[in-house]
PDB file of C-alpha atoms in Angstrom:
ATOM      1  CA  MET A   1     -40.918 -75.762  -6.749  1.00 37.00           C
ATOM      2  CA  ILE A   2     -40.083 -72.999  -9.253  1.00 40.00           C
ATOM      3  CA  ILE A   3     -36.396 -73.983  -9.211  1.00 40.00           C
ATOM      4  CA  SER A   4     -37.183 -77.639  -9.825  1.00 42.00           C
ATOM      5  CA  ASP A   5     -39.505 -76.690 -12.717  1.00 46.00           C
ATOM      6  CA  ARG A   6     -36.777 -74.594 -14.300  1.00 46.00           C
ATOM      7  CA  ASN A   7     -34.201 -77.342 -13.895  1.00 40.00           C
ATOM      8  CA  ARG A   8     -36.593 -79.820 -15.469  1.00 47.00           C
ATOM      9  CA  SER A   9     -37.301 -77.431 -18.364  1.00 49.00           C
ATOM     10  CA  THR A  10     -33.630 -76.822 -19.163  1.00 50.00           C
ATOM     11  CA  SER A  11     -33.032 -80.572 -19.498  1.00 57.00           C
ATOM     12  CA  VAL A  12     -35.896 -80.949 -22.003  1.00 66.00           C
ATOM     13  CA  ILE A  13     -35.162 -80.831 -25.721  1.00 76.00           C
ATOM     14  CA  PHE A  14     -37.239 -79.851 -28.715  1.00 78.00           C
ATOM     15  CA  ILE A  15     -37.359 -81.922 -31.868  1.00 78.00           C
ATOM     16  CA  LEU A  16     -37.801 -79.740 -34.953  1.00 78.00           C
ATOM     17  CA  PHE A  17     -39.850 -81.945 -37.250  1.00 73.00           C
ATOM     18  CA  GLY A  18     -39.219 -79.664 -40.220  1.00 72.00           C
ATOM     19  CA  PHE A  19     -39.679 -81.415 -43.554  1.00 74.00           C
ATOM     20  CA  SER A  20     -39.349 -84.950 -42.159  1.00 71.00           C
ATOM     21  CA  ASP A  21     -42.515 -85.965 -44.029  1.00 72.00           C
ATOM     22  CA  TYR A  22     -40.582 -85.615 -47.290  1.00 72.00           C
ATOM     23  CA  PRO A  23     -37.215 -87.417 -46.827  1.00 74.00           C
ATOM     24  CA  GLU A  24     -36.881 -88.012 -50.564  1.00 78.00           C
ATOM     25  CA  PHE A  25     -36.650 -84.230 -51.124  1.00 78.00           C
ATOM     26  CA  HIS A  26     -34.088 -83.473 -48.392  1.00 81.00           C
ATOM     27  CA  ILE A  27     -31.079 -83.221 -50.727  1.00 86.00           C
ATOM     28  CA  LEU A  28     -32.992 -81.049 -53.191  1.00 90.00           C
ATOM     29  CA  LEU A  29     -34.292 -78.814 -50.388  1.00 87.00           C
ATOM     30  CA  PHE A  30     -30.805 -78.572 -48.854  1.00 89.00           C
ATOM     31  CA  LEU A  31     -29.321 -77.373 -52.149  1.00 92.00           C
ATOM     32  CA  LEU A  32     -32.252 -74.983 -52.756  1.00 92.00           C
ATOM     33  CA  PHE A  33     -32.048 -73.355 -49.306  1.00 92.00           C
ATOM     34  CA  LEU A  34     -28.248 -73.208 -49.481  1.00 94.00           C
ATOM     35  CA  ALA A  35     -28.496 -71.366 -52.819  1.00 95.00           C
ATOM     36  CA  ILE A  36     -31.104 -68.974 -51.359  1.00 94.00           C
ATOM     37  CA  TYR A  37     -28.887 -68.289 -48.341  1.00 95.00           C
ATOM     38  CA  VAL A  38     -25.830 -67.578 -50.512  1.00 95.00           C
ATOM     39  CA  ILE A  39     -27.864 -65.186 -52.683  1.00 94.00           C
ATOM     40  CA  THR A  40     -29.286 -63.538 -49.541  1.00 94.00           C
ATOM     41  CA  VAL A  41     -25.862 -62.996 -47.986  1.00 94.00           C
ATOM     42  CA  MET A  42     -24.323 -61.717 -51.221  1.00 92.00           C
ATOM     43  CA  GLY A  43     -27.341 -59.536 -52.049  1.00 91.00           C
ATOM     44  CA  ASN A  44     -27.655 -57.849 -48.664  1.00 93.00           C
ATOM     45  CA  LEU A  45     -23.922 -57.428 -48.035  1.00 93.00           C
ATOM     46  CA  GLY A  46     -23.546 -56.197 -51.616  1.00 89.00           C
ATOM     47  CA  MET A  47     -26.327 -53.648 -51.098  1.00 89.00           C
ATOM     48  CA  ILE A  48     -24.677 -52.433 -47.887  1.00 92.00           C
ATOM     49  CA  ALA A  49     -21.286 -52.119 -49.628  1.00 89.00           C
ATOM     50  CA  ILE A  50     -22.738 -50.237 -52.630  1.00 86.00           C
ATOM     51  CA  ILE A  51     -24.517 -47.708 -50.408  1.00 88.00           C
ATOM     52  CA  ILE A  52     -21.403 -47.153 -48.282  1.00 89.00           C
ATOM     53  CA  MET A  53     -19.048 -46.765 -51.265  1.00 85.00           C
ATOM     54  CA  ASN A  54     -21.167 -44.395 -53.383  1.00 82.00           C
ATOM     55  CA  PRO A  55     -21.429 -40.856 -51.876  1.00 82.00           C
ATOM     56  CA  LYS A  56     -24.414 -40.231 -54.161  1.00 81.00           C
ATOM     57  CA  LEU A  57     -26.362 -42.783 -52.116  1.00 81.00           C
ATOM     58  CA  HIS A  58     -25.681 -41.112 -48.756  1.00 84.00           C
ATOM     59  CA  THR A  59     -29.278 -39.943 -48.457  1.00 84.00           C
ATOM     60  CA  PRO A  60     -32.034 -40.853 -45.969  1.00 86.00           C
ATOM     61  CA  MET A  61     -33.726 -43.300 -48.374  1.00 85.00           C
ATOM     62  CA  TYR A  62     -30.545 -45.321 -48.923  1.00 86.00           C
ATOM     63  CA  PHE A  63     -29.526 -44.972 -45.278  1.00 90.00           C
ATOM     64  CA  PHE A  64     -32.739 -46.756 -44.288  1.00 91.00           C
ATOM     65  CA  LEU A  65     -32.301 -49.262 -47.111  1.00 90.00           C
ATOM     66  CA  LYS A  66     -28.815 -50.069 -45.826  1.00 91.00           C
ATOM     67  CA  HIS A  67     -30.173 -50.863 -42.381  1.00 93.00           C
ATOM     68  CA  LEU A  68     -33.017 -52.908 -43.898  1.00 92.00           C
ATOM     69  CA  SER A  69     -30.331 -55.003 -45.601  1.00 93.00           C
ATOM     70  CA  ILE A  70     -28.457 -55.386 -42.297  1.00 94.00           C
ATOM     71  CA  VAL A  71     -31.628 -56.632 -40.591  1.00 94.00           C
ATOM     72  CA  ASP A  72     -32.453 -59.006 -43.479  1.00 93.00           C
ATOM     73  CA  PHE A  73     -28.932 -60.456 -43.392  1.00 94.00           C
ATOM     74  CA  CYS A  74     -29.250 -61.118 -39.631  1.00 94.00           C
ATOM     75  CA  TYR A  75     -32.777 -62.463 -40.137  1.00 93.00           C
ATOM     76  CA  SER A  76     -31.683 -65.031 -42.708  1.00 92.00           C
ATOM     77  CA  THR A  77     -28.611 -66.003 -40.665  1.00 93.00           C
ATOM     78  CA  ALA A  78     -30.781 -66.664 -37.603  1.00 92.00           C
ATOM     79  CA  VAL A  79     -32.970 -69.119 -39.554  1.00 91.00           C
ATOM     80  CA  THR A  80     -31.309 -70.715 -42.579  1.00 91.00           C
ATOM     81  CA  PRO A  81     -28.209 -72.409 -41.053  1.00 90.00           C
ATOM     82  CA  LYS A  82     -30.433 -74.302 -38.585  1.00 85.00           C
ATOM     83  CA  LEU A  83     -32.843 -75.128 -41.411  1.00 86.00           C
ATOM     84  CA  LEU A  84     -29.960 -76.637 -43.400  1.00 87.00           C
ATOM     85  CA  GLU A  85     -28.836 -78.594 -40.346  1.00 83.00           C
ATOM     86  CA  ASN A  86     -32.400 -79.788 -39.842  1.00 81.00           C
ATOM     87  CA  LEU A  87     -32.332 -81.370 -43.312  1.00 81.00           C
ATOM     88  CA  VAL A  88     -29.441 -83.601 -42.197  1.00 76.00           C
ATOM     89  CA  PRO A  89     -31.100 -86.766 -40.775  1.00 66.00           C
ATOM     90  CA  GLU A  90     -28.695 -87.249 -37.860  1.00 60.00           C
ATOM     91  CA  ASP A  91     -29.783 -84.376 -35.632  1.00 65.00           C
ATOM     92  CA  LYS A  92     -33.112 -82.557 -35.435  1.00 73.00           C
ATOM     93  CA  THR A  93     -32.920 -81.671 -31.742  1.00 77.00           C
ATOM     94  CA  MET A  94     -32.497 -78.304 -30.060  1.00 80.00           C
ATOM     95  CA  SER A  95     -32.272 -77.425 -26.379  1.00 83.00           C
ATOM     96  CA  ILE A  96     -34.857 -75.056 -24.925  1.00 83.00           C
ATOM     97  CA  PRO A  97     -32.358 -72.197 -24.240  1.00 85.00           C
ATOM     98  CA  THR A  98     -31.027 -72.448 -27.819  1.00 86.00           C
ATOM     99  CA  CYS A  99     -34.539 -72.584 -29.251  1.00 87.00           C
ATOM    100  CA  ILE A 100     -35.690 -69.540 -27.285  1.00 89.00           C
ATOM    101  CA  MET A 101     -32.492 -67.696 -28.239  1.00 91.00           C
ATOM    102  CA  GLN A 102     -33.180 -68.385 -31.916  1.00 91.00           C
ATOM    103  CA  PHE A 103     -36.734 -67.124 -31.469  1.00 91.00           C
ATOM    104  CA  PHE A 104     -35.403 -63.925 -29.841  1.00 94.00           C
ATOM    105  CA  PHE A 105     -33.215 -63.120 -32.850  1.00 93.00           C
ATOM    106  CA  ILE A 106     -35.990 -63.997 -35.317  1.00 91.00           C
ATOM    107  CA  ALA A 107     -38.539 -61.849 -33.469  1.00 92.00           C
ATOM    108  CA  ASN A 108     -36.055 -58.999 -33.131  1.00 94.00           C
ATOM    109  CA  CYS A 109     -35.328 -58.965 -36.866  1.00 93.00           C
ATOM    110  CA  ALA A 110     -38.994 -59.322 -37.887  1.00 91.00           C
ATOM    111  CA  LEU A 111     -40.135 -56.505 -35.582  1.00 92.00           C
ATOM    112  CA  THR A 112     -37.285 -54.232 -36.654  1.00 94.00           C
ATOM    113  CA  ASP A 113     -38.162 -54.972 -40.301  1.00 92.00           C
ATOM    114  CA  THR A 114     -41.687 -53.638 -39.764  1.00 92.00           C
ATOM    115  CA  VAL A 115     -40.334 -50.412 -38.244  1.00 92.00           C
ATOM    116  CA  MET A 116     -37.821 -49.971 -41.098  1.00 92.00           C
ATOM    117  CA  LEU A 117     -40.596 -50.337 -43.682  1.00 92.00           C
ATOM    118  CA  GLY A 118     -42.712 -47.791 -41.780  1.00 93.00           C
ATOM    119  CA  VAL A 119     -39.834 -45.305 -41.547  1.00 93.00           C
ATOM    120  CA  MET A 120     -39.090 -45.714 -45.264  1.00 91.00           C
ATOM    121  CA  ALA A 121     -42.761 -44.935 -46.033  1.00 92.00           C
ATOM    122  CA  TYR A 122     -42.554 -41.783 -43.878  1.00 92.00           C
ATOM    123  CA  ASP A 123     -39.359 -40.778 -45.694  1.00 90.00           C
ATOM    124  CA  ARG A 124     -41.141 -41.045 -49.079  1.00 89.00           C
ATOM    125  CA  PHE A 125     -44.080 -39.051 -47.673  1.00 90.00           C
ATOM    126  CA  VAL A 126     -41.828 -36.162 -46.616  1.00 90.00           C
ATOM    127  CA  ALA A 127     -39.849 -36.239 -49.895  1.00 87.00           C
ATOM    128  CA  ILE A 128     -42.948 -36.108 -52.107  1.00 87.00           C
ATOM    129  CA  CYS A 129     -45.424 -34.091 -50.039  1.00 87.00           C
ATOM    130  CA  ASN A 130     -42.970 -31.597 -48.465  1.00 85.00           C
ATOM    131  CA  PRO A 131     -39.956 -31.493 -50.798  1.00 84.00           C
ATOM    132  CA  LEU A 132     -38.854 -27.991 -49.729  1.00 85.00           C
ATOM    133  CA  LEU A 133     -38.681 -29.067 -46.081  1.00 84.00           C
ATOM    134  CA  TYR A 134     -37.202 -32.500 -46.792  1.00 85.00           C
ATOM    135  CA  MET A 135     -33.591 -31.815 -45.795  1.00 84.00           C
ATOM    136  CA  ALA A 136     -34.712 -29.946 -42.687  1.00 84.00           C
ATOM    137  CA  VAL A 137     -37.138 -32.658 -41.566  1.00 84.00           C
ATOM    138  CA  MET A 138     -34.925 -35.598 -42.546  1.00 85.00           C
ATOM    139  CA  SER A 139     -31.707 -34.324 -41.009  1.00 84.00           C
ATOM    140  CA  GLN A 140     -28.838 -36.698 -40.299  1.00 84.00           C
ATOM    141  CA  LYS A 141     -29.616 -36.519 -36.578  1.00 86.00           C
ATOM    142  CA  ARG A 142     -33.204 -37.561 -37.272  1.00 86.00           C
ATOM    143  CA  TRP A 143     -32.027 -40.476 -39.492  1.00 84.00           C
ATOM    144  CA  SER A 144     -30.032 -41.796 -36.553  1.00 88.00           C
ATOM    145  CA  LEU A 145     -32.947 -41.324 -34.152  1.00 92.00           C
ATOM    146  CA  PHE A 146     -35.309 -43.250 -36.440  1.00 91.00           C
ATOM    147  CA  ILE A 147     -32.849 -46.124 -36.793  1.00 93.00           C
ATOM    148  CA  ALA A 148     -32.094 -46.198 -33.055  1.00 94.00           C
ATOM    149  CA  ALA A 149     -35.843 -46.220 -32.351  1.00 93.00           C
ATOM    150  CA  GLY A 150     -36.341 -49.088 -34.820  1.00 93.00           C
ATOM    151  CA  TYR A 151     -33.655 -51.282 -33.262  1.00 95.00           C
ATOM    152  CA  SER A 152     -34.763 -50.393 -29.722  1.00 95.00           C
ATOM    153  CA  TRP A 153     -38.390 -51.224 -30.563  1.00 94.00           C
ATOM    154  CA  GLY A 154     -37.381 -54.602 -31.976  1.00 93.00           C
ATOM    155  CA  ILE A 155     -35.215 -55.466 -28.973  1.00 95.00           C
ATOM    156  CA  LEU A 156     -37.823 -54.315 -26.432  1.00 94.00           C
ATOM    157  CA  LEU A 157     -40.724 -56.286 -27.917  1.00 93.00           C
ATOM    158  CA  SER A 158     -38.643 -59.384 -28.611  1.00 93.00           C
ATOM    159  CA  LEU A 159     -37.446 -59.328 -24.979  1.00 93.00           C
ATOM    160  CA  LEU A 160     -41.098 -59.124 -23.891  1.00 92.00           C
ATOM    161  CA  PHE A 161     -42.009 -62.097 -26.105  1.00 91.00           C
ATOM    162  CA  THR A 162     -38.978 -64.029 -24.847  1.00 92.00           C
ATOM    163  CA  TYR A 163     -39.862 -63.351 -21.210  1.00 91.00           C
ATOM    164  CA  SER A 164     -43.391 -64.659 -21.842  1.00 89.00           C
ATOM    165  CA  LEU A 165     -41.791 -67.933 -22.976  1.00 88.00           C
ATOM    166  CA  LEU A 166     -39.208 -68.125 -20.186  1.00 87.00           C
ATOM    167  CA  VAL A 167     -41.946 -68.183 -17.523  1.00 85.00           C
ATOM    168  CA  LEU A 168     -43.329 -71.401 -19.049  1.00 83.00           C
ATOM    169  CA  SER A 169     -42.231 -74.890 -18.027  1.00 82.00           C
ATOM    170  CA  PHE A 170     -41.574 -77.871 -20.306  1.00 80.00           C
ATOM    171  CA  CYS A 171     -41.960 -81.400 -18.976  1.00 75.00           C
ATOM    172  CA  ARG A 172     -40.671 -83.779 -21.631  1.00 69.00           C
ATOM    173  CA  PRO A 173     -39.183 -83.841 -25.135  1.00 69.00           C
ATOM    174  CA  LYS A 174     -41.569 -82.067 -27.483  1.00 76.00           C
ATOM    175  CA  ILE A 175     -41.957 -82.097 -31.246  1.00 77.00           C
ATOM    176  CA  ILE A 176     -42.285 -78.722 -32.980  1.00 77.00           C
ATOM    177  CA  ASP A 177     -43.833 -79.341 -36.374  1.00 76.00           C
ATOM    178  CA  ASN A 178     -41.755 -76.693 -38.088  1.00 78.00           C
ATOM    179  CA  PHE A 179     -38.161 -76.032 -39.158  1.00 81.00           C
ATOM    180  CA  VAL A 180     -37.729 -73.017 -36.896  1.00 82.00           C
ATOM    181  CA  CYS A 181     -38.423 -72.141 -33.254  1.00 85.00           C
ATOM    182  CA  GLU A 182     -41.397 -69.852 -33.751  1.00 81.00           C
ATOM    183  CA  TYR A 183     -43.631 -68.552 -30.977  1.00 83.00           C
ATOM    184  CA  SER A 184     -46.716 -70.722 -31.413  1.00 79.00           C
ATOM    185  CA  GLY A 185     -44.585 -73.876 -31.742  1.00 79.00           C
ATOM    186  CA  ILE A 186     -42.757 -73.219 -28.473  1.00 84.00           C
ATOM    187  CA  LEU A 187     -46.034 -72.268 -26.817  1.00 83.00           C
ATOM    188  CA  SER A 188     -47.749 -75.495 -27.881  1.00 79.00           C
ATOM    189  CA  ALA A 189     -44.847 -77.504 -26.422  1.00 78.00           C
ATOM    190  CA  SER A 190     -45.340 -76.078 -22.922  1.00 81.00           C
ATOM    191  CA  CYS A 191     -47.111 -78.037 -20.193  1.00 81.00           C
ATOM    192  CA  SER A 192     -47.948 -74.976 -18.064  1.00 81.00           C
ATOM    193  CA  ASP A 193     -50.659 -72.324 -18.239  1.00 82.00           C
ATOM    194  CA  LYS A 194     -50.263 -70.349 -21.503  1.00 83.00           C
ATOM    195  CA  TYR A 195     -52.823 -67.583 -20.899  1.00 84.00           C
ATOM    196  CA  PHE A 196     -50.281 -64.839 -20.104  1.00 84.00           C
ATOM    197  CA  SER A 197     -48.092 -65.713 -23.083  1.00 84.00           C
ATOM    198  CA  GLN A 198     -51.029 -65.867 -25.489  1.00 84.00           C
ATOM    199  CA  LEU A 199     -52.292 -62.516 -24.194  1.00 86.00           C
ATOM    200  CA  ILE A 200     -48.875 -60.925 -24.745  1.00 83.00           C
ATOM    201  CA  LEU A 201     -48.757 -62.330 -28.275  1.00 83.00           C
ATOM    202  CA  ARG A 202     -52.199 -61.015 -29.227  1.00 84.00           C
ATOM    203  CA  ILE A 203     -51.768 -57.529 -27.772  1.00 88.00           C
ATOM    204  CA  VAL A 204     -48.184 -56.806 -28.800  1.00 87.00           C
ATOM    205  CA  ALA A 205     -48.197 -58.475 -32.241  1.00 85.00           C
ATOM    206  CA  ASN A 206     -51.495 -56.838 -33.254  1.00 86.00           C
ATOM    207  CA  PHE A 207     -50.405 -53.430 -31.940  1.00 90.00           C
ATOM    208  CA  ASN A 208     -47.096 -53.619 -33.813  1.00 89.00           C
ATOM    209  CA  MET A 209     -48.703 -54.694 -37.080  1.00 88.00           C
ATOM    210  CA  LEU A 210     -51.563 -52.178 -36.918  1.00 89.00           C
ATOM    211  CA  SER A 211     -49.337 -49.239 -35.923  1.00 92.00           C
ATOM    212  CA  THR A 212     -46.738 -49.837 -38.652  1.00 92.00           C
ATOM    213  CA  LEU A 213     -49.415 -50.506 -41.276  1.00 91.00           C
ATOM    214  CA  MET A 214     -51.171 -47.302 -40.206  1.00 93.00           C
ATOM    215  CA  ILE A 215     -47.971 -45.319 -40.783  1.00 93.00           C
ATOM    216  CA  ILE A 216     -47.471 -46.927 -44.204  1.00 93.00           C
ATOM    217  CA  PHE A 217     -51.100 -46.528 -45.344  1.00 93.00           C
ATOM    218  CA  THR A 218     -51.352 -42.939 -44.088  1.00 94.00           C
ATOM    219  CA  SER A 219     -48.087 -41.997 -45.801  1.00 92.00           C
ATOM    220  CA  TYR A 220     -49.193 -43.435 -49.134  1.00 91.00           C
ATOM    221  CA  ILE A 221     -52.662 -41.890 -48.908  1.00 92.00           C
ATOM    222  CA  PHE A 222     -51.056 -38.438 -48.615  1.00 91.00           C
ATOM    223  CA  ILE A 223     -48.559 -39.334 -51.361  1.00 89.00           C
ATOM    224  CA  SER A 224     -51.387 -40.413 -53.686  1.00 87.00           C
ATOM    225  CA  VAL A 225     -53.365 -37.221 -53.028  1.00 88.00           C
ATOM    226  CA  THR A 226     -50.279 -35.064 -53.692  1.00 86.00           C
ATOM    227  CA  VAL A 227     -49.359 -36.923 -56.880  1.00 83.00           C
ATOM    228  CA  MET A 228     -52.924 -36.793 -58.252  1.00 82.00           C
ATOM    229  CA  LYS A 229     -52.853 -32.999 -57.932  1.00 79.00           C
ATOM    230  CA  MET A 230     -49.891 -32.810 -60.324  1.00 75.00           C
ATOM    231  CA  ASN A 231     -50.688 -31.598 -63.835  1.00 74.00           C
ATOM    232  CA  SER A 232     -48.747 -33.835 -66.225  1.00 68.00           C
ATOM    233  CA  ALA A 233     -48.543 -37.629 -66.425  1.00 63.00           C
ATOM    234  CA  GLY A 234     -44.742 -37.399 -66.474  1.00 61.00           C
ATOM    235  CA  ALA A 235     -44.728 -35.454 -63.217  1.00 60.00           C
ATOM    236  CA  ARG A 236     -47.003 -38.059 -61.637  1.00 64.00           C
ATOM    237  CA  HIS A 237     -44.856 -40.953 -62.845  1.00 67.00           C
ATOM    238  CA  MET A 238     -41.651 -39.676 -61.201  1.00 67.00           C
ATOM    239  CA  PRO A 239     -42.814 -39.843 -57.523  1.00 67.00           C
ATOM    240  CA  PHE A 240     -44.447 -43.237 -57.981  1.00 67.00           C
ATOM    241  CA  SER A 241     -41.269 -44.605 -59.568  1.00 70.00           C
ATOM    242  CA  THR A 242     -39.372 -43.836 -56.350  1.00 73.00           C
ATOM    243  CA  CYS A 243     -41.968 -45.728 -54.298  1.00 80.00           C
ATOM    244  CA  ASP A 244     -42.579 -48.886 -56.333  1.00 80.00           C
ATOM    245  CA  SER A 245     -39.684 -50.901 -54.837  1.00 82.00           C
ATOM    246  CA  HIS A 246     -40.783 -50.029 -51.302  1.00 84.00           C
ATOM    247  CA  LEU A 247     -44.422 -50.816 -52.082  1.00 86.00           C
ATOM    248  CA  THR A 248     -43.385 -54.188 -53.545  1.00 86.00           C
ATOM    249  CA  ALA A 249     -41.376 -55.035 -50.410  1.00 87.00           C
ATOM    250  CA  VAL A 250     -44.277 -53.962 -48.148  1.00 89.00           C
ATOM    251  CA  GLY A 251     -46.807 -55.962 -50.177  1.00 88.00           C
ATOM    252  CA  ILE A 252     -44.730 -59.159 -50.032  1.00 87.00           C
ATOM    253  CA  PHE A 253     -43.832 -58.798 -46.346  1.00 88.00           C
ATOM    254  CA  TYR A 254     -47.259 -57.939 -44.954  1.00 87.00           C
ATOM    255  CA  GLY A 255     -49.074 -60.102 -47.486  1.00 85.00           C
ATOM    256  CA  THR A 256     -47.202 -63.154 -46.231  1.00 83.00           C
ATOM    257  CA  ILE A 257     -47.885 -62.257 -42.580  1.00 80.00           C
ATOM    258  CA  LEU A 258     -51.606 -61.779 -43.214  1.00 77.00           C
ATOM    259  CA  PHE A 259     -51.678 -65.026 -45.200  1.00 76.00           C
ATOM    260  CA  LEU A 260     -50.195 -66.926 -42.257  1.00 72.00           C
ATOM    261  CA  TYR A 261     -52.586 -65.253 -39.788  1.00 68.00           C
ATOM    262  CA  CYS A 262     -55.586 -66.226 -41.912  1.00 62.00           C
ATOM    263  CA  ILE A 263     -54.652 -69.931 -42.112  1.00 57.00           C
ATOM    264  CA  PRO A 264     -56.901 -72.028 -39.830  1.00 53.00           C
ATOM    265  CA  ASN A 265     -55.040 -73.858 -37.078  1.00 53.00           C
ATOM    266  CA  SER A 266     -55.548 -77.419 -38.287  1.00 50.00           C
ATOM    267  CA  LYS A 267     -53.435 -80.394 -39.311  1.00 48.00           C
ATOM    268  CA  SER A 268     -54.469 -79.994 -42.928  1.00 45.00           C
ATOM    269  CA  SER A 269     -52.815 -76.589 -43.033  1.00 66.00           C
ATOM    270  CA  CYS A 270     -49.436 -77.620 -41.524  1.00 70.00           C
ATOM    271  CA  PHE A 271     -47.724 -77.885 -44.892  1.00 71.00           C
ATOM    272  CA  THR A 272     -49.123 -74.507 -45.981  1.00 74.00           C
ATOM    273  CA  ILE A 273     -47.878 -72.942 -42.738  1.00 73.00           C
ATOM    274  CA  LYS A 274     -44.399 -74.382 -43.337  1.00 77.00           C
ATOM    275  CA  VAL A 275     -44.320 -73.056 -46.889  1.00 78.00           C
ATOM    276  CA  GLY A 276     -45.515 -69.655 -45.677  1.00 78.00           C
ATOM    277  CA  SER A 277     -42.898 -69.677 -42.919  1.00 80.00           C
ATOM    278  CA  VAL A 278     -40.169 -70.497 -45.454  1.00 84.00           C
ATOM    279  CA  PHE A 279     -41.270 -67.576 -47.595  1.00 84.00           C
ATOM    280  CA  TYR A 280     -41.507 -65.258 -44.593  1.00 82.00           C
ATOM    281  CA  THR A 281     -38.192 -66.132 -42.930  1.00 87.00           C
ATOM    282  CA  VAL A 282     -35.976 -67.332 -45.800  1.00 89.00           C
ATOM    283  CA  VAL A 283     -37.195 -66.009 -49.153  1.00 89.00           C
ATOM    284  CA  ILE A 284     -38.154 -62.411 -48.248  1.00 89.00           C
ATOM    285  CA  PRO A 285     -34.647 -61.510 -46.925  1.00 90.00           C
ATOM    286  CA  MET A 286     -33.354 -62.664 -50.322  1.00 90.00           C
ATOM    287  CA  LEU A 287     -35.996 -60.738 -52.315  1.00 88.00           C
ATOM    288  CA  ASN A 288     -35.566 -57.326 -50.651  1.00 86.00           C
ATOM    289  CA  PRO A 289     -32.099 -56.502 -52.076  1.00 84.00           C
ATOM    290  CA  LEU A 290     -33.136 -57.910 -55.470  1.00 83.00           C
ATOM    291  CA  ILE A 291     -36.296 -55.778 -55.540  1.00 83.00           C
ATOM    292  CA  HIS A 292     -34.471 -52.575 -54.592  1.00 77.00           C
ATOM    293  CA  SER A 293     -31.514 -53.169 -56.912  1.00 73.00           C
ATOM    294  CA  LEU A 294     -33.627 -54.079 -59.961  1.00 65.00           C
ATOM    295  CA  LYS A 295     -36.118 -51.242 -59.488  1.00 62.00           C
ATOM    296  CA  ASN A 296     -33.672 -48.527 -58.395  1.00 65.00           C
ATOM    297  CA  LYS A 297     -31.857 -46.535 -61.069  1.00 64.00           C
ATOM    298  CA  ASP A 298     -29.084 -45.252 -58.767  1.00 61.00           C
ATOM    299  CA  VAL A 299     -28.258 -48.721 -57.441  1.00 59.00           C
ATOM    300  CA  LYS A 300     -28.262 -50.191 -60.965  1.00 55.00           C
ATOM    301  CA  GLU A 301     -25.964 -47.405 -62.162  1.00 62.00           C
ATOM    302  CA  THR A 302     -23.532 -48.027 -59.303  1.00 58.00           C
ATOM    303  CA  LEU A 303     -23.545 -51.764 -60.023  1.00 55.00           C
ATOM    304  CA  ARG A 304     -22.852 -51.108 -63.704  1.00 59.00           C
ATOM    305  CA  LYS A 305     -19.911 -48.818 -62.898  1.00 57.00           C
ATOM    306  CA  LEU A 306     -18.426 -51.376 -60.505  1.00 53.00           C
ATOM    307  CA  MET A 307     -18.772 -54.119 -63.118  1.00 52.00           C
ATOM    308  CA  ASP A 308     -17.168 -51.881 -65.780  1.00 53.00           C
ATOM    309  CA  LYS A 309     -14.230 -51.142 -63.468  1.00 57.00           C
ATOM    310  CA  LYS A 310     -13.788 -54.821 -62.731  1.00 52.00           C
ATOM    311  CA  MET A 311     -13.807 -55.702 -66.448  1.00 52.00           C
ATOM    312  CA  MET A 312     -11.297 -52.943 -67.232  1.00 53.00           C
ATOM    313  CA  SER A 313      -8.966 -54.145 -64.470  1.00 55.00           C
ATOM    314  CA  HIS A 314      -8.896 -57.594 -66.113  1.00 51.00           C
TER     315      HIS A 314
END
């Protein structure tokens, strides 16, 4: 019985409805998302290259930023090419194994992103609150352990989410009213009992969000207390200036997640959910390198030097 259910599920396809309600905007949306993807790829790969090439940026903060760019590049690549294909009228279908595989990569990148943001907050906490112990606490070995833990955490939880979907069965072609194979869409397409999968989603997703937010909030509470104890306004401005890009990235990332969680599950909110999903999966990976390059003096200086060298070579 289990074998027959699995065989039946693998022959079922999903139809990603995407933006089919707005066929007149498909060309415009295709060009917009293509431009965003190009900027995302160039921005994140450029950030990685700048950090690797400049020895001045071989510090824990930029080490974590480099890996955040790697994750954002993978994140965008897991979503945007299929989104562009979905805007072509001929084919909006996806097999269940392919859909679940896409979800695995999306979940892996999103979960790893949360850990990276938490680790970067801890790094700022140590640098500002314990500057004399910074190099001892944030040793190169510890950098590697933090990054390995972040990737391992993302893989472990995404495998758990994926397993909770693989135990489901799917009886017939199903429409997913989104442009991407996200968890709730796959779950709603199942014709079997969803209690276990929904329980996994609630427990794991809430634990991951609360734990990473706790690390970020706690770090910035201690940072704020330390900075407020400083005598001069100039001394207080310096630590905050090193945190503003990270705080902006955290605010956009978690703000979008909380916005999507707070949307009521109704037909009237489908368009809002799609727009929020676009921002969460497509726009944020583009914004992160822009935020850190525009707000970071060292990155801007490296970019300027590279541009000067290029102009001199011509």
